[in-house]
Amino acid sequence: MKIQLTFSALLLAFVMVWGSSSDNFFKRLFGSANRTTNFQENPVPVQAQKENQVGVFFMPSWNLSPDPNVDIDSFWSCLINNDNCGHTHNTGMWGPKGRIFNAQYPYEGPFLERKPIKELGGFYKRNDPRVARKQLEYMKSYGIDFFAYDWFFGRHYYYHLNFGPQSNIYYPKNWRTDPTKSGRVAVPGVEEWIEQLDVLLAENAKLPESKQMKWAINWCDDSHEKWMLWLDVGSPASISAGRNYRGEAPTKQLFLQVHDKITQLWMDKYFKRKDYLRDPDGRPIVYLYFPQDLESRAAYYGITMKELLTRSQNMAKSAGYGGIKFIAVTAGPMMQHEMLYALPTRWRPTNPREPWRGGEYTDKLLLQDYNPRLKAMGFEGNTTYVYHMFEKQHNRSYADMRETYRLHWEKWSELYKDDPNFEYQVPVAMGWDMRPMGGTWPQPTGFPSEPDKDRVHSTKATFKAKLLDAQKHSAKYRATNGNTIMICCWNEYLEGNYIEPTEGHGFDYLEAIQEVFVKK
């Protein structure tokens, strides 16, 4: 879902990611990594009417190697050992020496219980169509109705249309390019880490419509590192290094053009698909992960979130889509002493004349102050990727997490219960354990600051109990808050939040979903 470098950042974006949020299991909990799985290869198809619509977040992996002929998968490299783990060697995240392992904070891998089952190809290639077909089959057969794909877009990256492989990159038709610069695009930006999405959608389209999965975009705005690269467009160093041309600058106008390009891309490539998720009125649904990231950066230009979302809405209406239903994906601290890690609403440069040199995120709000602003910002719903705390309640076990979630469910459902035009999509997570990435939460010293939080592990029984709680809660507020339940996550292997079948837990989590939501 998107990762940032501090506790605040991780609450903002790990995804890592950057970003994002996930779950893990120990061998002592799940047995040997060679455990034999026991599951239905041809499970009972979902036919009966379902009381809930069940969604799951899907996190892509990518190649860590600068050599396109060498594939070092960002997931598997960290599960197998620490040698090629780009996350523990990330000096921006961990400090100048990367993640430091010692007697007090030892390396606890490998994490082979997280290896996908043989039917998925083990540590599979992310663009393998056979794997994609299995993933779609398992989701559909076990009662998942749609997946929300963590979608990243690098707004800073200029490219050219007149030579490959860049010539295959999407660019809106009739948008201006410069023939004197090899067809350099006038508006930068490119999709990132979409190999898995491309193959999932290609395989989905081959299936009969009754067996296809619905899916939606979960837009994860740029990480802070990429925001700084955006601000660097047009800097003296960038010009002298030949990265950009004189006259190119990250202006307000260009920022809005990039936003329009993103919306146009959604419409051209995705919204027109029959398998794209829509609301009852036929409008495409877009999740927006950690809206405070986008809000803060737009505020640098004096642009509000309401303006951005309205801009997208108007484009979609003009194209005949009736608009877009935006769902905010939020989380964050709720205590005054945690204000340092709260949700920012503005980014301010240290030197306005040289913003590429850095700045700070300011005007921060605690979650209970941020969420009530969502509707006025243009959102029509709210959910989360992972809740790590509720006021003084922090997750140090799965029992803690269940209580944390219960408190959030009650608070936000009550907040929105009288508004039939704003829904709270009840979230569920199967745990959290970020040890393959070094631990929770990264610190510049090279040590994790809260290693005790990497012990949030569920079993099939405790996960099923949480699903039943969510189902009961959803029914209580269905009249105004809808019936969608969002599960995190299909495959957040590095953050320890994954329900995809593995050698460690087999089909336990999919079976729990089926047993709760599929009425046979």
Short mmCIF file of C-alpha atoms in Angstrom, two decimals:
data_model
loop_
_atom_site.label_atom_id
_atom_site.label_comp_id
_atom_site.label_asym_id
_atom_site.label_seq_id
_atom_site.Cartn_x
_atom_site.Cartn_y
_atom_site.Cartn_z
CA MET A 1 0.00 0.00 0.00
CA LYS A 2 2.68 2.20 0.11
CA ILE A 3 6.47 2.82 3.19
CA GLN A 4 7.83 5.82 4.93
CA LEU A 5 10.73 5.98 7.20
CA THR A 6 9.42 6.78 10.64
CA PHE A 7 6.58 5.70 12.83
CA SER A 8 4.62 8.62 11.41
CA ALA A 9 5.56 7.67 7.91
CA LEU A 10 4.68 4.07 8.33
CA LEU A 11 1.35 5.17 9.69
CA LEU A 12 1.21 7.27 6.55
CA ALA A 13 2.26 4.93 3.84
CA PHE A 14 3.80 1.55 4.31
CA VAL A 15 3.64 0.53 1.30
CA MET A 16 5.36 0.27 0.70
CA VAL A 17 5.11 0.77 -0.33
CA TRP A 18 5.73 1.58 0.60
CA GLY A 19 3.09 1.35 2.43
CA SER A 20 1.08 -0.20 3.56
CA SER A 21 -0.06 -2.82 6.21
CA SER A 22 -0.01 -6.59 6.56
CA ASP A 23 0.55 -9.80 8.59
CA ASN A 24 2.93 -12.56 9.48
CA PHE A 25 3.21 -15.97 11.08
CA PHE A 26 5.88 -17.86 12.96
CA LYS A 27 6.84 -21.46 12.36
CA ARG A 28 6.03 -22.19 15.97
CA LEU A 29 2.48 -21.05 15.29
CA PHE A 30 2.00 -22.78 11.98
CA GLY A 31 4.40 -25.69 12.15
CA SER A 32 7.03 -26.61 9.60
CA ALA A 33 7.31 -24.74 6.34
CA ASN A 34 6.93 -28.17 4.74
CA ARG A 35 3.51 -28.67 6.28
CA THR A 36 1.12 -30.46 3.96
CA THR A 37 -1.85 -28.31 3.11
CA ASN A 38 -5.34 -29.75 3.22
CA PHE A 39 -7.80 -27.91 1.05
CA GLN A 40 -10.41 -28.25 -1.66
CA GLU A 41 -8.76 -27.89 -5.05
CA ASN A 42 -12.23 -27.41 -6.50
CA PRO A 43 -14.15 -25.62 -3.76
CA VAL A 44 -17.89 -25.13 -3.85
CA PRO A 45 -18.62 -22.16 -6.13
CA VAL A 46 -20.25 -19.09 -4.69
CA GLN A 47 -23.86 -19.17 -5.84
CA ALA A 48 -26.09 -18.14 -3.00
CA GLN A 49 -27.09 -14.59 -2.23
CA LYS A 50 -24.51 -12.94 0.01
CA GLU A 51 -25.36 -10.57 2.80
CA ASN A 52 -21.99 -8.83 2.55
CA GLN A 53 -19.76 -7.73 -0.28
CA VAL A 54 -16.23 -8.80 0.61
CA GLY A 55 -13.18 -6.96 -0.71
CA VAL A 56 -9.47 -7.56 -0.20
CA PHE A 57 -6.47 -5.26 -0.70
CA PHE A 58 -3.77 -6.51 -3.09
CA MET A 59 -0.17 -5.27 -2.80
CA PRO A 60 2.14 -5.60 -5.85
CA SER A 61 5.80 -6.53 -5.69
CA TRP A 62 8.52 -5.24 -8.03
CA ASN A 63 12.08 -5.89 -9.17
CA LEU A 64 14.78 -4.50 -6.86
CA SER A 65 17.55 -5.09 -9.39
CA PRO A 66 18.75 -2.24 -11.64
CA ASP A 67 19.52 -4.92 -14.23
CA PRO A 68 16.30 -5.77 -16.11
CA ASN A 69 17.74 -9.23 -16.85
CA VAL A 70 18.02 -10.01 -13.13
CA ASP A 71 14.84 -10.24 -11.09
CA ILE A 72 15.20 -9.70 -7.35
CA ASP A 73 11.59 -9.74 -6.17
CA SER A 74 10.86 -7.19 -3.45
CA PHE A 75 8.79 -9.78 -1.55
CA TRP A 76 10.64 -13.05 -1.92
CA SER A 77 14.16 -11.65 -1.51
CA CYS A 78 13.30 -10.53 2.03
CA LEU A 79 11.53 -13.77 2.98
CA ILE A 80 14.40 -16.00 1.86
CA ASN A 81 17.32 -14.15 3.49
CA ASN A 82 18.64 -10.69 4.25
CA ASP A 83 21.29 -10.64 1.51
CA ASN A 84 19.13 -9.07 -1.19
CA CYS A 85 16.42 -7.50 0.94
CA GLY A 86 16.11 -3.99 -0.40
CA HIS A 87 14.03 -2.88 2.58
CA THR A 88 16.51 -3.71 5.35
CA HIS A 89 19.29 -2.19 3.25
CA ASN A 90 17.32 0.99 2.64
CA THR A 91 19.45 3.71 4.22
CA GLY A 92 16.68 6.25 3.90
CA MET A 93 14.43 4.08 6.02
CA TRP A 94 16.89 2.60 8.50
CA GLY A 95 19.81 5.01 8.56
CA PRO A 96 23.27 5.15 6.98
CA LYS A 97 24.10 1.48 7.70
CA GLY A 98 20.70 0.03 6.96
CA ARG A 99 19.01 -2.37 9.37
CA ILE A 100 21.47 -3.37 12.08
CA PHE A 101 21.14 -6.90 13.47
CA ASN A 102 22.81 -7.76 16.77
CA ALA A 103 22.27 -9.91 19.86
CA GLN A 104 19.44 -7.70 21.09
CA TYR A 105 17.81 -7.29 17.69
CA PRO A 106 18.81 -10.43 15.73
CA TYR A 107 17.82 -11.44 12.24
CA GLU A 108 14.90 -13.81 12.75
CA GLY A 109 14.47 -15.21 9.23
CA PRO A 110 14.17 -16.85 6.87
CA PHE A 111 10.39 -16.63 6.76
CA LEU A 112 9.72 -19.68 4.65
CA GLU A 113 6.32 -20.38 6.20
CA ARG A 114 5.15 -17.48 4.05
CA LYS A 115 6.05 -19.28 0.83
CA PRO A 116 2.93 -19.63 -1.37
CA ILE A 117 1.71 -23.19 -1.91
CA LYS A 118 3.00 -25.26 -4.81
CA GLU A 119 -0.25 -24.76 -6.74
CA LEU A 120 0.71 -21.07 -6.91
CA GLY A 121 4.25 -21.91 -7.91
CA GLY A 122 5.92 -21.27 -4.56
CA PHE A 123 7.89 -18.02 -4.80
CA TYR A 124 6.13 -17.27 -8.06
CA LYS A 125 6.85 -14.75 -10.80
CA ARG A 126 4.51 -11.81 -10.30
CA ASN A 127 3.61 -11.75 -14.01
CA ASP A 128 2.98 -15.49 -14.42
CA PRO A 129 -0.50 -15.92 -15.98
CA ARG A 130 -0.90 -19.37 -14.41
CA VAL A 131 -0.46 -17.84 -10.97
CA ALA A 132 -2.89 -15.04 -11.79
CA ARG A 133 -5.53 -17.56 -12.88
CA LYS A 134 -5.15 -19.44 -9.59
CA GLN A 135 -5.34 -16.25 -7.55
CA LEU A 136 -8.55 -15.21 -9.31
CA GLU A 137 -10.00 -18.70 -8.90
CA TYR A 138 -9.25 -18.84 -5.19
CA MET A 139 -10.64 -15.37 -4.52
CA LYS A 140 -13.87 -16.09 -6.38
CA SER A 141 -14.36 -19.61 -5.05
CA TYR A 142 -13.87 -18.71 -1.41
CA GLY A 143 -16.24 -15.75 -1.27
CA ILE A 144 -14.17 -12.66 -2.10
CA ASP A 145 -16.09 -10.34 -4.42
CA PHE A 146 -13.41 -7.86 -5.46
CA PHE A 147 -9.80 -6.85 -4.89
CA ALA A 148 -8.52 -3.29 -4.48
CA TYR A 149 -5.11 -3.10 -6.15
CA ASP A 150 -2.55 -0.80 -4.50
CA TRP A 151 -1.89 1.53 -7.43
CA PHE A 152 1.18 3.78 -7.54
CA PHE A 153 1.95 6.65 -9.91
CA GLY A 154 5.30 8.43 -10.13
CA ARG A 155 4.31 11.98 -11.00
CA HIS A 156 7.90 13.18 -11.42
CA TYR A 157 9.03 10.94 -14.27
CA TYR A 158 9.34 12.42 -17.77
CA TYR A 159 9.66 9.99 -20.66
CA HIS A 160 9.54 9.83 -24.47
CA LEU A 161 7.02 8.37 -26.89
CA ASN A 162 9.21 7.86 -29.94
CA PHE A 163 11.34 4.91 -28.86
CA GLY A 164 10.85 1.71 -26.85
CA PRO A 165 10.33 0.43 -24.32
CA GLN A 166 9.00 3.82 -23.22
CA SER A 167 6.88 4.06 -26.34
CA ASN A 168 4.52 1.50 -24.79
CA ILE A 169 3.82 3.64 -21.73
CA TYR A 170 0.29 5.03 -21.54
CA TYR A 171 -0.19 8.67 -22.48
CA PRO A 172 -3.54 10.37 -23.20
CA LYS A 173 -4.27 10.76 -26.89
CA ASN A 174 -3.68 14.18 -28.42
CA TRP A 175 -1.70 15.45 -25.43
CA ARG A 176 1.23 17.62 -26.42
CA THR A 177 4.73 16.24 -26.87
CA ASP A 178 7.93 17.92 -28.03
CA PRO A 179 9.32 16.46 -31.30
CA THR A 180 12.61 18.29 -30.72
CA LYS A 181 13.13 16.22 -27.56
CA SER A 182 12.50 12.77 -29.05
CA GLY A 183 8.81 13.01 -28.35
CA ARG A 184 9.30 13.98 -24.72
CA VAL A 185 5.93 14.20 -23.00
CA ALA A 186 4.66 17.59 -21.89
CA VAL A 187 3.11 16.23 -18.69
CA PRO A 188 5.20 13.77 -16.66
CA GLY A 189 4.06 10.74 -14.70
CA VAL A 190 3.93 6.98 -15.15
CA GLU A 191 2.18 4.02 -13.51
CA GLU A 192 4.44 1.90 -11.32
CA TRP A 193 4.44 -1.78 -10.33
CA ILE A 194 1.53 -2.80 -12.55
CA GLU A 195 2.99 -6.07 -13.86
CA GLN A 196 0.68 -8.09 -11.61
CA LEU A 197 -2.34 -5.94 -12.41
CA ASP A 198 -1.77 -6.30 -16.14
CA VAL A 199 -1.65 -10.09 -15.97
CA LEU A 200 -4.55 -10.33 -13.49
CA LEU A 201 -6.75 -8.26 -15.77
CA ALA A 202 -5.68 -10.14 -18.88
CA GLU A 203 -6.53 -13.48 -17.28
CA ASN A 204 -9.74 -12.14 -15.77
CA ALA A 205 -10.96 -11.07 -19.20
CA LYS A 206 -10.56 -14.64 -20.48
CA LEU A 207 -13.00 -15.99 -17.90
CA PRO A 208 -16.77 -16.23 -18.36
CA GLU A 209 -18.32 -13.08 -16.92
CA SER A 210 -19.92 -15.08 -14.08
CA LYS A 211 -16.48 -16.21 -12.92
CA GLN A 212 -14.66 -12.90 -13.24
CA MET A 213 -13.46 -10.96 -10.22
CA LYS A 214 -14.41 -7.34 -9.78
CA TRP A 215 -11.56 -5.00 -8.89
CA ALA A 216 -10.86 -1.38 -8.03
CA ILE A 217 -7.93 1.01 -7.79
CA ASN A 218 -6.52 1.77 -4.34
CA TRP A 219 -4.56 4.90 -5.19
CA CYS A 220 -1.45 5.21 -3.03
CA ASP A 221 -0.04 8.68 -3.60
CA ASP A 222 3.71 9.21 -3.94
CA SER A 223 6.03 8.42 -1.06
CA HIS A 224 7.88 11.36 0.46
CA GLU A 225 11.00 10.34 -1.46
CA LYS A 226 9.13 10.61 -4.76
CA TRP A 227 7.55 13.88 -3.69
CA MET A 228 11.04 15.27 -3.32
CA LEU A 229 11.91 13.98 -6.80
CA TRP A 230 8.86 15.82 -8.11
CA LEU A 231 9.99 19.05 -6.44
CA ASP A 232 13.44 18.51 -7.91
CA VAL A 233 12.08 18.86 -11.46
CA GLY A 234 13.74 21.96 -12.79
CA SER A 235 16.26 22.37 -9.96
CA PRO A 236 19.76 23.52 -11.01
CA ALA A 237 21.18 20.10 -10.16
CA SER A 238 18.52 18.35 -12.21
CA ILE A 239 19.11 20.62 -15.20
CA SER A 240 22.89 20.29 -15.04
CA ALA A 241 22.65 16.51 -14.75
CA GLY A 242 20.43 16.36 -17.82
CA ARG A 243 17.45 14.85 -16.02
CA ASN A 244 15.23 17.72 -17.15
CA TYR A 245 15.26 20.70 -19.53
CA ARG A 246 15.34 24.38 -18.77
CA GLY A 247 11.88 25.77 -18.28
CA GLU A 248 10.50 22.57 -16.78
CA ALA A 249 9.35 23.15 -13.21
CA PRO A 250 6.95 21.53 -10.69
CA THR A 251 4.40 24.34 -10.88
CA LYS A 252 0.81 24.39 -9.68
CA GLN A 253 -0.37 24.19 -13.27
CA LEU A 254 1.77 21.13 -13.96
CA PHE A 255 0.61 19.48 -10.71
CA LEU A 256 -3.01 19.87 -11.85
CA GLN A 257 -2.17 18.58 -15.32
CA VAL A 258 -0.63 15.46 -13.76
CA HIS A 259 -3.79 14.99 -11.70
CA ASP A 260 -5.88 15.25 -14.86
CA LYS A 261 -3.58 12.77 -16.55
CA ILE A 262 -4.12 10.30 -13.73
CA THR A 263 -7.90 10.61 -14.02
CA GLN A 264 -7.77 10.32 -17.81
CA LEU A 265 -5.62 7.21 -17.49
CA TRP A 266 -8.18 5.61 -15.17
CA MET A 267 -10.94 6.30 -17.67
CA ASP A 268 -9.01 5.21 -20.76
CA LYS A 269 -7.52 2.03 -19.33
CA TYR A 270 -9.69 0.85 -16.46
CA PHE A 271 -13.13 2.37 -15.97
CA LYS A 272 -14.36 1.15 -19.34
CA ARG A 273 -13.70 -2.48 -18.37
CA LYS A 274 -16.70 -4.65 -17.46
CA ASP A 275 -14.84 -6.05 -14.46
CA TYR A 276 -14.19 -2.65 -12.85
CA LEU A 277 -16.00 -2.21 -9.52
CA ARG A 278 -18.97 0.19 -9.61
CA ASP A 279 -21.52 1.43 -7.15
CA PRO A 280 -25.28 0.76 -7.63
CA ASP A 281 -25.52 3.91 -9.75
CA GLY A 282 -22.85 2.62 -12.12
CA ARG A 283 -20.09 4.98 -10.98
CA PRO A 284 -16.55 3.54 -10.76
CA ILE A 285 -15.19 3.25 -7.22
CA VAL A 286 -11.68 4.47 -6.33
CA TYR A 287 -10.06 3.95 -2.94
CA LEU A 288 -7.54 6.58 -1.85
CA TYR A 289 -4.93 5.31 0.60
CA PHE A 290 -3.91 7.86 3.23
CA PRO A 291 -5.53 10.97 1.72
CA GLN A 292 -3.41 13.13 4.04
CA ASP A 293 -0.44 12.44 1.76
CA LEU A 294 -2.16 13.91 -1.28
CA GLU A 295 -3.86 16.64 0.72
CA SER A 296 -0.57 17.85 2.21
CA ARG A 297 1.18 18.04 -1.13
CA ALA A 298 -1.73 19.70 -2.92
CA ALA A 299 -1.87 22.26 -0.07
CA TYR A 300 1.67 23.31 -0.96
CA TYR A 301 0.09 24.81 -4.09
CA GLY A 302 -2.96 26.15 -2.28
CA ILE A 303 -5.14 23.37 -3.74
CA THR A 304 -7.73 21.61 -1.57
CA MET A 305 -8.69 17.95 -1.72
CA LYS A 306 -12.21 19.04 -2.57
CA GLU A 307 -10.86 20.80 -5.66
CA LEU A 308 -8.87 17.74 -6.76
CA LEU A 309 -11.69 15.24 -6.30
CA THR A 310 -14.21 17.58 -7.93
CA ARG A 311 -11.84 17.95 -10.86
CA SER A 312 -11.78 14.16 -11.29
CA GLN A 313 -15.54 13.93 -10.81
CA ASN A 314 -16.18 16.47 -13.56
CA MET A 315 -13.87 14.68 -15.98
CA ALA A 316 -15.61 11.36 -15.30
CA LYS A 317 -19.05 12.92 -15.72
CA SER A 318 -18.03 14.48 -19.03
CA ALA A 319 -16.85 11.07 -20.19
CA GLY A 320 -20.21 9.49 -19.34
CA TYR A 321 -19.26 7.66 -16.16
CA GLY A 322 -21.57 9.63 -13.88
CA GLY A 323 -18.67 10.59 -11.65
CA ILE A 324 -16.42 8.61 -9.29
CA LYS A 325 -17.15 7.26 -5.83
CA PHE A 326 -14.07 7.97 -3.70
CA ILE A 327 -13.49 5.92 -0.53
CA ALA A 328 -10.85 7.20 1.94
CA VAL A 329 -8.50 4.65 3.50
CA THR A 330 -7.38 6.19 6.79
CA ALA A 331 -5.62 5.37 10.05
CA GLY A 332 -3.54 7.21 12.61
CA PRO A 333 -2.94 8.05 16.28
CA MET A 334 -5.60 9.48 18.55
CA MET A 335 -3.66 10.69 21.62
CA GLN A 336 -2.25 14.19 22.15
CA HIS A 337 1.22 12.90 23.05
CA GLU A 338 1.34 11.22 19.61
CA MET A 339 0.69 14.45 17.72
CA LEU A 340 4.14 14.20 16.14
CA TYR A 341 2.87 11.17 14.21
CA ALA A 342 -0.59 12.57 13.43
CA LEU A 343 -2.07 13.13 9.98
CA PRO A 344 -0.64 16.23 8.27
CA THR A 345 -2.70 18.50 6.04
CA ARG A 346 0.09 20.67 4.59
CA TRP A 347 3.68 20.36 3.37
CA ARG A 348 5.83 23.45 3.87
CA PRO A 349 9.27 23.91 2.30
CA THR A 350 12.12 25.05 4.48
CA ASN A 351 13.12 27.50 1.76
CA PRO A 352 10.24 28.43 -0.59
CA ARG A 353 12.78 29.37 -3.26
CA GLU A 354 14.38 25.93 -3.16
CA PRO A 355 11.63 23.44 -2.18
CA TRP A 356 13.63 20.50 -3.52
CA ARG A 357 15.93 20.86 -0.52
CA GLY A 358 13.18 19.69 1.80
CA GLY A 359 10.55 20.80 4.24
CA GLU A 360 8.13 19.42 6.80
CA TYR A 361 4.58 18.13 7.08
CA THR A 362 2.53 20.43 9.29
CA ASP A 363 -0.99 21.31 10.48
CA LYS A 364 -1.43 17.80 11.82
CA LEU A 365 -4.68 16.31 13.05
CA LEU A 366 -5.43 13.27 15.17
CA LEU A 367 -7.59 10.66 13.48
CA GLN A 368 -10.75 11.64 15.35
CA ASP A 369 -10.32 15.18 14.00
CA TYR A 370 -9.31 14.16 10.49
CA ASN A 371 -12.04 11.64 9.62
CA PRO A 372 -15.02 13.99 10.18
CA ARG A 373 -13.56 16.19 7.39
CA LEU A 374 -13.73 13.44 4.75
CA LYS A 375 -17.20 14.11 3.36
CA ALA A 376 -16.54 17.81 2.89
CA MET A 377 -13.37 16.81 1.02
CA GLY A 378 -15.45 14.87 -1.51
CA PHE A 379 -15.30 11.33 -0.16
CA GLU A 380 -18.37 9.11 0.08
CA GLY A 381 -16.92 6.43 2.31
CA ASN A 382 -14.20 5.45 4.74
CA THR A 383 -12.32 2.29 5.68
CA THR A 384 -8.74 1.37 6.65
CA TYR A 385 -5.81 -0.73 5.58
CA VAL A 386 -4.68 -1.48 9.16
CA TYR A 387 -5.57 0.09 12.50
CA HIS A 388 -2.57 -0.10 14.82
CA MET A 389 -4.13 1.60 17.83
CA PHE A 390 -7.23 3.20 19.27
CA GLU A 391 -6.42 5.89 21.81
CA LYS A 392 -4.37 4.05 24.48
CA GLN A 393 -5.17 0.63 23.03
CA HIS A 394 -2.20 -0.65 20.95
CA ASN A 395 -1.81 -3.91 19.05
CA ARG A 396 0.64 -6.27 20.72
CA SER A 397 -1.38 -9.42 20.11
CA TYR A 398 -4.27 -10.46 17.91
CA ALA A 399 -6.57 -10.15 20.91
CA ASP A 400 -5.43 -6.53 21.17
CA MET A 401 -6.09 -6.02 17.46
CA ARG A 402 -9.60 -7.39 17.74
CA GLU A 403 -10.34 -4.92 20.52
CA THR A 404 -8.71 -2.05 18.60
CA TYR A 405 -10.88 -2.79 15.59
CA ARG A 406 -14.04 -3.16 17.66
CA LEU A 407 -13.50 0.31 19.10
CA HIS A 408 -12.91 1.80 15.65
CA TRP A 409 -15.97 0.07 14.18
CA GLU A 410 -18.17 1.54 16.88
CA LYS A 411 -16.72 5.04 16.68
CA TRP A 412 -16.90 5.47 12.91
CA SER A 413 -20.18 3.64 12.40
CA GLU A 414 -21.76 5.90 14.97
CA LEU A 415 -20.22 8.96 13.33
CA TYR A 416 -21.67 8.11 9.93
CA LYS A 417 -24.86 6.27 10.95
CA ASP A 418 -27.26 9.08 10.09
CA ASP A 419 -25.80 9.76 6.64
CA PRO A 420 -27.02 7.35 3.93
CA ASN A 421 -24.67 9.06 1.46
CA PHE A 422 -21.49 8.20 3.36
CA GLU A 423 -20.61 4.60 4.19
CA TYR A 424 -18.19 3.00 6.61
CA GLN A 425 -16.78 -0.16 5.09
CA VAL A 426 -16.04 -2.41 8.07
CA PRO A 427 -12.36 -3.45 7.92
CA VAL A 428 -10.72 -6.68 9.09
CA ALA A 429 -7.01 -7.57 9.23
CA MET A 430 -5.44 -10.94 9.88
CA GLY A 431 -2.44 -9.56 11.78
CA TRP A 432 0.86 -7.70 11.60
CA ASP A 433 4.51 -8.79 11.69
CA MET A 434 7.01 -6.63 9.80
CA ARG A 435 10.18 -8.56 10.68
CA PRO A 436 11.07 -9.42 7.04
CA MET A 437 11.42 -5.66 6.45
CA GLY A 438 13.42 -5.22 9.64
CA GLY A 439 10.70 -4.65 12.23
CA THR A 440 8.22 -2.11 13.56
CA TRP A 441 8.83 0.82 13.32
CA PRO A 442 12.07 1.65 11.47
CA GLN A 443 14.42 4.16 13.11
CA PRO A 444 17.48 5.97 11.72
CA THR A 445 19.61 4.15 14.30
CA GLY A 446 19.05 0.93 12.41
CA PHE A 447 16.89 -0.63 15.13
CA PRO A 448 13.15 -1.23 15.29
CA SER A 449 11.49 0.99 17.85
CA GLU A 450 8.55 -1.27 18.73
CA PRO A 451 9.53 -4.91 18.09
CA ASP A 452 6.79 -6.11 20.45
CA LYS A 453 4.24 -5.08 17.82
CA ASP A 454 5.53 -7.75 15.45
CA ARG A 455 3.60 -10.38 17.38
CA VAL A 456 0.09 -9.81 16.09
CA HIS A 457 -0.66 -13.32 14.84
CA SER A 458 -4.02 -14.92 14.24
CA THR A 459 -5.20 -18.46 13.60
CA LYS A 460 -8.08 -19.62 11.49
CA ALA A 461 -10.27 -19.68 14.59
CA THR A 462 -9.41 -16.17 15.81
CA PHE A 463 -9.59 -14.71 12.31
CA LYS A 464 -12.97 -16.33 11.76
CA ALA A 465 -14.21 -14.94 15.08
CA LYS A 466 -13.16 -11.46 13.95
CA LEU A 467 -14.97 -11.94 10.63
CA LEU A 468 -18.11 -12.96 12.49
CA ASP A 469 -17.82 -9.84 14.66
CA ALA A 470 -17.46 -7.71 11.52
CA GLN A 471 -20.45 -9.36 9.87
CA LYS A 472 -22.61 -8.74 12.94
CA HIS A 473 -21.46 -5.12 13.17
CA SER A 474 -22.06 -4.54 9.46
CA ALA A 475 -25.63 -5.84 9.79
CA LYS A 476 -26.33 -3.45 12.67
CA TYR A 477 -25.45 -0.36 10.60
CA ARG A 478 -26.38 -1.60 7.13
CA ALA A 479 -29.25 0.83 6.66
CA THR A 480 -26.89 3.76 6.31
CA ASN A 481 -23.36 2.36 6.09
CA GLY A 482 -23.74 -0.28 3.38
CA ASN A 483 -22.63 -3.89 3.49
CA THR A 484 -18.99 -3.94 2.33
CA ILE A 485 -16.32 -5.62 4.46
CA MET A 486 -12.69 -4.89 3.53
CA ILE A 487 -9.99 -7.42 4.38
CA CYS A 488 -6.30 -6.65 4.60
CA CYS A 489 -4.64 -8.21 2.82
CA TRP A 490 -4.29 -10.75 0.05
CA ASN A 491 -0.50 -10.67 -0.05
CA GLU A 492 1.20 -8.17 2.27
CA TYR A 493 3.93 -10.72 2.95
CA LEU A 494 6.49 -8.29 4.30
CA GLU A 495 4.13 -6.68 6.79
CA GLY A 496 2.72 -10.04 7.81
CA ASN A 497 -0.84 -9.55 6.58
CA TYR A 498 -1.61 -12.18 3.93
CA ILE A 499 -4.50 -14.57 3.34
CA GLU A 500 -3.17 -16.02 0.08
CA PRO A 501 -2.57 -19.77 0.62
CA THR A 502 0.93 -20.48 1.94
CA GLU A 503 2.90 -23.44 3.23
CA GLY A 504 2.47 -22.04 6.74
CA HIS A 505 -1.30 -21.65 6.96
CA GLY A 506 -2.61 -23.36 3.82
CA PHE A 507 -6.17 -22.34 3.01
CA ASP A 508 -7.11 -21.50 6.61
CA TYR A 509 -7.95 -17.87 5.98
CA LEU A 510 -9.84 -18.42 2.75
CA GLU A 511 -11.83 -21.20 4.41
CA ALA A 512 -12.69 -18.83 7.27
CA ILE A 513 -14.00 -16.26 4.76
CA GLN A 514 -16.02 -18.92 2.97
CA GLU A 515 -17.47 -20.31 6.17
CA VAL A 516 -18.62 -16.88 7.34
CA PHE A 517 -19.81 -15.20 4.14
CA VAL A 518 -20.84 -17.95 1.74
CA LYS A 519 -24.23 -19.50 2.47
CA LYS A 520 -24.42 -22.95 0.89
#
